mmCIF file of C-alpha atoms in Angstrom:
data_model
loop_
_atom_site.group_PDB
_atom_site.id
_atom_site.type_symbol
_atom_site.label_atom_id
_atom_site.label_comp_id
_atom_site.label_asym_id
_atom_site.label_seq_id
_atom_site.Cartn_x
_atom_site.Cartn_y
_atom_site.Cartn_z
ATOM 1 C CA MET K 1 -96.827 -265.263 106.620
ATOM 2 C CA ARG K 2 -95.841 -266.615 103.742
ATOM 3 C CA PHE K 3 -93.408 -266.951 101.199
ATOM 4 C CA TYR K 4 -95.602 -266.162 97.502
ATOM 5 C CA GLU K 5 -93.790 -265.020 93.540
ATOM 6 C CA SER K 6 -95.822 -263.592 90.859
ATOM 7 C CA ILE K 7 -94.494 -263.850 87.962
ATOM 8 C CA PHE K 8 -95.562 -261.366 85.455
ATOM 9 C CA VAL K 9 -94.672 -260.815 81.485
ATOM 10 C CA VAL K 10 -94.765 -257.355 80.249
ATOM 11 C CA HIS K 11 -95.339 -255.583 77.078
ATOM 12 C CA PRO K 12 -91.760 -255.950 74.562
ATOM 13 C CA ALA K 13 -92.400 -252.356 74.087
ATOM 14 C CA ILE K 14 -91.424 -251.340 77.727
ATOM 15 C CA GLU K 15 -87.456 -251.592 76.775
ATOM 16 C CA ASP K 16 -85.076 -249.997 79.721
ATOM 17 C CA ASN K 17 -86.477 -247.047 81.700
ATOM 18 C CA ALA K 18 -89.490 -248.153 81.057
ATOM 19 C CA LEU K 19 -89.324 -251.108 82.037
ATOM 20 C CA ASP K 20 -88.211 -250.273 84.714
ATOM 21 C CA ARG K 21 -90.827 -247.648 85.090
ATOM 22 C CA VAL K 22 -93.595 -250.486 84.994
ATOM 23 C CA VAL K 23 -91.707 -252.497 87.477
ATOM 24 C CA ASP K 24 -91.273 -249.784 89.938
ATOM 25 C CA GLU K 25 -95.247 -249.066 89.766
ATOM 26 C CA SER K 26 -96.185 -253.033 90.090
ATOM 27 C CA ILE K 27 -94.241 -253.184 93.409
ATOM 28 C CA GLN K 28 -95.687 -250.581 94.528
ATOM 29 C CA LEU K 29 -99.528 -252.181 93.623
ATOM 30 C CA PHE K 30 -97.229 -255.464 95.350
ATOM 31 C CA GLU K 31 -96.063 -253.260 98.362
ATOM 32 C CA LYS K 32 -99.961 -251.572 98.308
ATOM 33 C CA ARG K 33 -102.075 -254.281 98.938
ATOM 34 C CA GLY K 34 -99.608 -256.330 101.630
ATOM 35 C CA VAL K 35 -96.826 -257.437 100.738
ATOM 36 C CA GLU K 36 -94.955 -257.556 103.424
ATOM 37 C CA GLU K 37 -91.695 -257.918 102.445
ATOM 38 C CA ILE K 38 -90.045 -258.449 98.481
ATOM 39 C CA LEU K 39 -87.844 -261.037 98.855
ATOM 40 C CA TYR K 40 -86.759 -261.555 94.505
ATOM 41 C CA LYS K 41 -86.516 -259.228 91.968
ATOM 42 C CA GLU K 42 -85.041 -260.824 89.467
ATOM 43 C CA ILE K 43 -86.350 -259.464 85.261
ATOM 44 C CA MET K 44 -85.606 -262.149 82.702
ATOM 45 C CA GLY K 45 -85.533 -261.412 80.202
ATOM 46 C CA LYS K 46 -87.429 -260.386 76.536
ATOM 47 C CA LYS K 47 -88.885 -264.300 75.254
ATOM 48 C CA ARG K 48 -91.354 -265.463 72.719
ATOM 49 C CA LEU K 49 -94.558 -266.572 73.885
ATOM 50 C CA ALA K 50 -95.780 -269.600 72.867
ATOM 51 C CA TYR K 51 -98.678 -267.982 71.921
ATOM 52 C CA PRO K 52 -99.696 -264.832 71.053
ATOM 53 C CA ILE K 53 -101.476 -262.242 74.554
ATOM 54 C CA GLU K 54 -102.807 -258.639 73.465
ATOM 55 C CA LYS K 55 -101.840 -258.983 69.458
ATOM 56 C CA GLN K 56 -97.729 -259.539 70.343
ATOM 57 C CA ARG K 57 -95.637 -262.610 70.121
ATOM 58 C CA PHE K 58 -92.527 -261.588 72.830
ATOM 59 C CA GLY K 59 -93.068 -260.005 76.601
ATOM 60 C CA THR K 60 -90.689 -259.006 79.321
ATOM 61 C CA TYR K 61 -91.167 -262.008 81.664
ATOM 62 C CA VAL K 62 -89.883 -260.764 85.243
ATOM 63 C CA LEU K 63 -90.016 -263.029 88.545
ATOM 64 C CA ILE K 64 -91.111 -261.207 92.064
ATOM 65 C CA GLN K 65 -90.457 -263.708 95.239
ATOM 66 C CA PHE K 66 -92.141 -261.712 98.556
ATOM 67 C CA ARG K 67 -93.362 -262.439 101.535
ATOM 68 C CA SER K 68 -97.110 -261.428 102.699
ATOM 69 C CA ASP K 69 -100.154 -263.381 104.642
ATOM 70 C CA GLY K 70 -101.903 -263.881 101.222
ATOM 71 C CA ALA K 71 -104.543 -261.592 101.997
ATOM 72 C CA GLY K 72 -104.244 -258.889 99.476
ATOM 73 C CA ASN K 73 -103.335 -261.372 97.132
ATOM 74 C CA GLY K 74 -107.536 -261.772 95.184
ATOM 75 C CA GLN K 75 -106.873 -257.640 94.702
ATOM 76 C CA LEU K 76 -103.051 -257.980 93.982
ATOM 77 C CA ASN K 77 -103.875 -259.886 91.371
ATOM 78 C CA ARG K 78 -106.955 -257.872 89.939
ATOM 79 C CA ASP K 79 -104.931 -255.064 89.698
ATOM 80 C CA LEU K 80 -101.949 -257.221 88.089
ATOM 81 C CA GLU K 81 -105.790 -258.058 85.448
ATOM 82 C CA LEU K 82 -106.122 -254.527 85.426
ATOM 83 C CA LYS K 83 -103.053 -253.242 85.131
ATOM 84 C CA ASP K 84 -101.557 -251.883 81.217
ATOM 85 C CA ASN K 85 -98.763 -253.204 79.661
ATOM 86 C CA ILE K 86 -99.009 -256.250 81.621
ATOM 87 C CA LEU K 87 -100.255 -258.881 78.997
ATOM 88 C CA ALA K 88 -99.749 -262.337 81.449
ATOM 89 C CA HIS K 89 -99.699 -262.545 85.042
ATOM 90 C CA LEU K 90 -100.265 -265.410 87.846
ATOM 91 C CA ILE K 91 -99.461 -265.856 91.370
ATOM 92 C CA VAL K 92 -98.266 -269.099 93.439
ATOM 93 C CA ARG K 93 -97.162 -270.137 96.535
ATOM 94 C CA ILE K 94 -93.554 -271.302 97.583
ATOM 95 C CA GLU K 95 -92.373 -272.527 100.443
ATOM 96 C CA GLU K 96 -89.829 -270.488 102.716
ATOM 97 C CA ASN K 97 -86.600 -272.817 100.660
ATOM 98 C CA GLU K 98 -87.081 -271.455 97.279
ATOM 99 C CA VAL K 99 -86.940 -267.986 97.820
ATOM 100 C CA ARG K 100 -83.928 -267.228 95.441
ATOM 101 C CA GLU K 101 -80.634 -265.527 97.117
ATOM 102 C CA GLU K 102 -80.015 -261.815 96.870
ATOM 103 C CA LYS K 103 -82.296 -259.710 99.251
ATOM 104 C CA ALA K 104 -83.300 -262.646 100.926
ATOM 105 C CA GLU K 105 -82.121 -265.057 104.666
ATOM 106 C CA PRO K 106 -78.536 -266.896 103.508
ATOM 107 C CA GLU K 107 -79.542 -270.341 103.399
ATOM 108 C CA SER K 108 -77.147 -272.505 101.915
ATOM 109 C CA GLU K 109 -77.831 -276.233 102.933
ATOM 110 C CA SER K 110 -81.821 -275.657 100.919
ATOM 111 C CA VAL K 111 -80.855 -278.036 97.800
ATOM 112 C CA GLU K 112 -83.634 -276.162 96.154
ATOM 113 C CA THR K 113 -82.740 -273.122 96.211
ATOM 114 C CA ALA K 114 -79.256 -274.108 94.690
ATOM 115 C CA GLU K 115 -80.760 -276.352 92.162
ATOM 116 C CA ASP K 116 -82.729 -272.841 91.327
ATOM 117 C CA GLN K 117 -79.938 -270.203 90.409
ATOM 118 C CA VAL K 118 -77.119 -273.193 88.392
ATOM 119 C CA GLU K 119 -81.043 -272.854 86.495
ATOM 120 C CA ALA K 120 -81.259 -269.672 86.574
ATOM 121 C CA THR K 121 -77.134 -268.576 85.407
ATOM 122 C CA VAL K 122 -76.863 -271.233 83.666
ATOM 123 C CA PRO K 123 -78.506 -272.351 80.206
ATOM 124 C CA GLU K 124 -76.610 -275.475 79.770
ATOM 125 C CA ASP K 125 -78.234 -278.457 80.084
ATOM 126 C CA LYS K 126 -78.710 -279.718 84.201
ATOM 127 C CA PRO K 127 -77.524 -283.955 83.693
ATOM 128 C CA VAL K 128 -80.733 -283.741 85.272
ATOM 129 C CA ASP K 129 -82.422 -282.751 82.305
ATOM 130 C CA ASP K 130 -80.705 -285.409 80.548
ATOM 131 C CA GLU K 131 -81.689 -288.288 80.907
ATOM 132 C CA VAL K 132 -85.075 -286.948 81.095
ATOM 133 C CA ALA K 133 -84.701 -285.831 77.605
ATOM 134 C CA GLU K 134 -84.835 -289.310 75.449
ATOM 135 C CA GLU K 135 -87.414 -290.849 77.564
ATOM 136 C CA PRO K 136 -90.744 -290.145 76.797
ATOM 137 C CA ALA K 137 -89.842 -289.676 72.759
ATOM 138 C CA GLU K 138 -88.321 -293.221 72.648
ATOM 139 C CA GLU K 139 -91.381 -294.328 74.050
ATOM 140 C CA ALA K 140 -94.315 -292.998 73.629
ATOM 141 C CA GLU K 141 -94.798 -294.063 69.744
ATOM 142 C CA PRO K 142 -95.173 -298.192 71.229
ATOM 143 C CA VAL K 143 -97.393 -297.197 73.892
ATOM 144 C CA GLU K 144 -99.131 -295.023 72.665
ATOM 145 C CA ALA K 145 -101.325 -298.309 70.596
ATOM 146 C CA GLU K 146 -101.351 -301.128 73.471
ATOM 147 C CA GLY K 147 -102.784 -300.917 76.930
ATOM 148 C CA GLU K 148 -101.969 -303.787 78.310
ATOM 149 C CA GLU K 149 -97.781 -302.946 77.783
ATOM 150 C CA PRO K 150 -96.831 -301.595 81.261
ATOM 151 C CA GLN K 151 -98.544 -305.556 83.164
ATOM 152 C CA VAL K 152 -96.360 -307.355 79.972
ATOM 153 C CA VAL K 153 -93.835 -304.873 81.821
ATOM 154 C CA GLU K 154 -93.471 -306.058 84.984
ATOM 155 C CA ALA K 155 -93.892 -309.616 85.240
ATOM 156 C CA ASN K 156 -91.018 -309.679 82.702
ATOM 157 C CA ASP K 157 -88.707 -307.257 85.223
ATOM 158 C CA PRO K 158 -86.846 -309.961 87.377
ATOM 159 C CA GLN K 159 -84.723 -311.120 84.264
ATOM 160 C CA PRO K 160 -85.503 -308.315 81.605
ATOM 161 C CA GLU K 161 -82.485 -310.331 78.840
ATOM 162 C CA GLU K 162 -83.774 -313.108 77.883
ATOM 163 C CA ALA K 163 -82.188 -312.278 73.933
ATOM 164 C CA GLU K 164 -80.270 -314.612 72.217
ATOM 165 C CA MET H 1 -86.188 -307.451 71.299
ATOM 166 C CA ALA H 2 -88.980 -304.680 70.165
ATOM 167 C CA PHE H 3 -92.215 -306.257 72.667
ATOM 168 C CA MET H 4 -90.001 -305.552 75.580
ATOM 169 C CA SER H 5 -89.300 -302.720 76.610
ATOM 170 C CA ARG H 6 -87.383 -301.596 79.857
ATOM 171 C CA ARG H 7 -89.422 -301.159 83.439
ATOM 172 C CA LYS H 8 -89.744 -297.572 83.267
ATOM 173 C CA VAL H 9 -88.837 -295.872 86.921
ATOM 174 C CA CYS H 10 -89.631 -292.396 87.862
ATOM 175 C CA LYS H 11 -87.364 -289.792 86.143
ATOM 176 C CA PHE H 12 -88.024 -287.032 89.072
ATOM 177 C CA CYS H 13 -87.745 -289.726 91.441
ATOM 178 C CA GLU H 14 -84.009 -291.043 90.568
ATOM 179 C CA ASN H 15 -83.465 -287.153 90.691
ATOM 180 C CA GLN H 16 -85.147 -287.446 93.989
ATOM 181 C CA VAL H 17 -86.846 -283.764 92.777
ATOM 182 C CA ALA H 18 -88.549 -281.969 95.859
ATOM 183 C CA ARG H 19 -90.787 -279.657 93.108
ATOM 184 C CA ILE H 20 -91.439 -279.090 90.126
ATOM 185 C CA ASP H 21 -91.104 -275.703 88.928
ATOM 186 C CA TYR H 22 -92.757 -274.662 85.929
ATOM 187 C CA LYS H 23 -90.606 -272.120 84.821
ATOM 188 C CA ASP H 24 -88.288 -274.784 84.258
ATOM 189 C CA VAL H 25 -89.794 -275.189 80.440
ATOM 190 C CA ARG H 26 -86.835 -278.068 79.213
ATOM 191 C CA THR H 27 -87.849 -280.322 81.749
ATOM 192 C CA LEU H 28 -92.117 -279.130 81.140
ATOM 193 C CA ARG H 29 -91.650 -279.888 78.274
ATOM 194 C CA ARG H 30 -90.484 -283.243 78.002
ATOM 195 C CA PHE H 31 -93.262 -284.047 78.964
ATOM 196 C CA ILE H 32 -95.720 -283.267 76.642
ATOM 197 C CA THR H 33 -96.556 -283.496 73.084
ATOM 198 C CA GLU H 34 -95.686 -281.263 70.182
ATOM 199 C CA GLN H 35 -100.038 -280.324 69.877
ATOM 200 C CA GLY H 36 -99.446 -279.744 74.043
ATOM 201 C CA LYS H 37 -101.624 -282.836 75.436
ATOM 202 C CA ILE H 38 -100.017 -283.788 78.724
ATOM 203 C CA ILE H 39 -98.261 -286.537 78.056
ATOM 204 C CA PRO H 40 -99.676 -289.942 80.686
ATOM 205 C CA ARG H 41 -97.365 -291.637 83.067
ATOM 206 C CA ARG H 42 -98.534 -294.452 81.586
ATOM 207 C CA VAL H 43 -95.747 -294.037 78.741
ATOM 208 C CA THR H 44 -93.800 -291.351 80.429
ATOM 209 C CA GLY H 45 -93.021 -293.712 83.908
ATOM 210 C CA VAL H 46 -93.815 -290.640 85.888
ATOM 211 C CA CYS H 47 -94.954 -291.976 89.241
ATOM 212 C CA ALA H 48 -98.529 -290.842 90.346
ATOM 213 C CA ARG H 49 -96.949 -288.209 92.960
ATOM 214 C CA HIS H 50 -95.222 -286.849 91.139
ATOM 215 C CA GLN H 51 -96.932 -287.511 88.041
ATOM 216 C CA ARG H 52 -99.508 -284.110 89.597
ATOM 217 C CA MET H 53 -96.464 -281.639 90.539
ATOM 218 C CA LEU H 54 -95.712 -281.833 86.596
ATOM 219 C CA ALA H 55 -99.487 -280.960 85.313
ATOM 220 C CA ARG H 56 -99.320 -278.894 87.907
ATOM 221 C CA SER H 57 -97.006 -276.670 87.061
ATOM 222 C CA ILE H 58 -97.240 -277.958 83.239
ATOM 223 C CA LYS H 59 -100.618 -275.961 83.530
ATOM 224 C CA ARG H 60 -99.156 -272.724 85.435
ATOM 225 C CA ALA H 61 -96.755 -272.557 82.381
ATOM 226 C CA ARG H 62 -99.646 -272.544 80.252
ATOM 227 C CA ASN H 63 -100.909 -270.016 81.458
ATOM 228 C CA ILE H 64 -98.186 -267.138 81.503
ATOM 229 C CA ALA H 65 -97.030 -268.249 77.887
ATOM 230 C CA LEU H 66 -94.405 -270.408 78.334
ATOM 231 C CA ILE H 67 -95.529 -273.315 77.340
ATOM 232 C CA HIS H 68 -98.746 -273.299 75.012
ATOM 233 C CA TYR H 69 -102.092 -275.159 75.446
ATOM 234 C CA SER H 70 -102.632 -276.746 71.826
ATOM 235 C CA LEU H 71 -100.559 -276.278 69.306
ATOM 236 C CA ASP H 72 -102.402 -277.415 65.049
ATOM 237 C CA VAL H 73 -99.526 -279.598 64.119
ATOM 238 C CA THR H 74 -101.032 -280.098 60.592
ATOM 239 C CA GLN H 75 -101.212 -276.132 60.134
ATOM 240 C CA GLN H 76 -97.926 -274.716 59.848
#
């Protein structure tokens, strides 16, 4: 038995009750295709799409995590592709410790899950991200021109400060 | 000194990241250019293992329109 998650984008005109209906219909599709158990369901809200899909600039993201033997995933993929009001979808295999809490089996010691939840609930910057932030912006430009730079850096490494 | 850059260490290793989530757009954004290209690890200092994970996540995120495939920066 493996764990999967599916994320799909629902047409922005579908809201409230209609949205719930589309989500329920989708879940029925999942169940029809050998999904053992739906472990987590989240409507992640309406977001701006990075590029228009079917002429829509926005879409509502829905995340579903489930357990299945995976045999029906090919069919499920096709079902989602054909379903009206779903602009895009993705089915991805995940590990058990990535399943988010809700109806999921309690696993308190999992670091992954903890991280995921912080992300889900608090939109603030994680400290982790802060540090990563500066890196590419700062270094993207100089290195672009010269390919040998990394080696030079390595060589100088033991005594990096020689400034007068 | 202008020509001496800091030693680059993989940020993901530093923070002991076991997986890179394709839904975590904030993080992924830092490893793509404005045009949407994946930045080579020689520039960002990401280790090979994490670069592979990163590339996969970026491609997944593109697929579901969380980040763009490409963007014409000369337009706009």
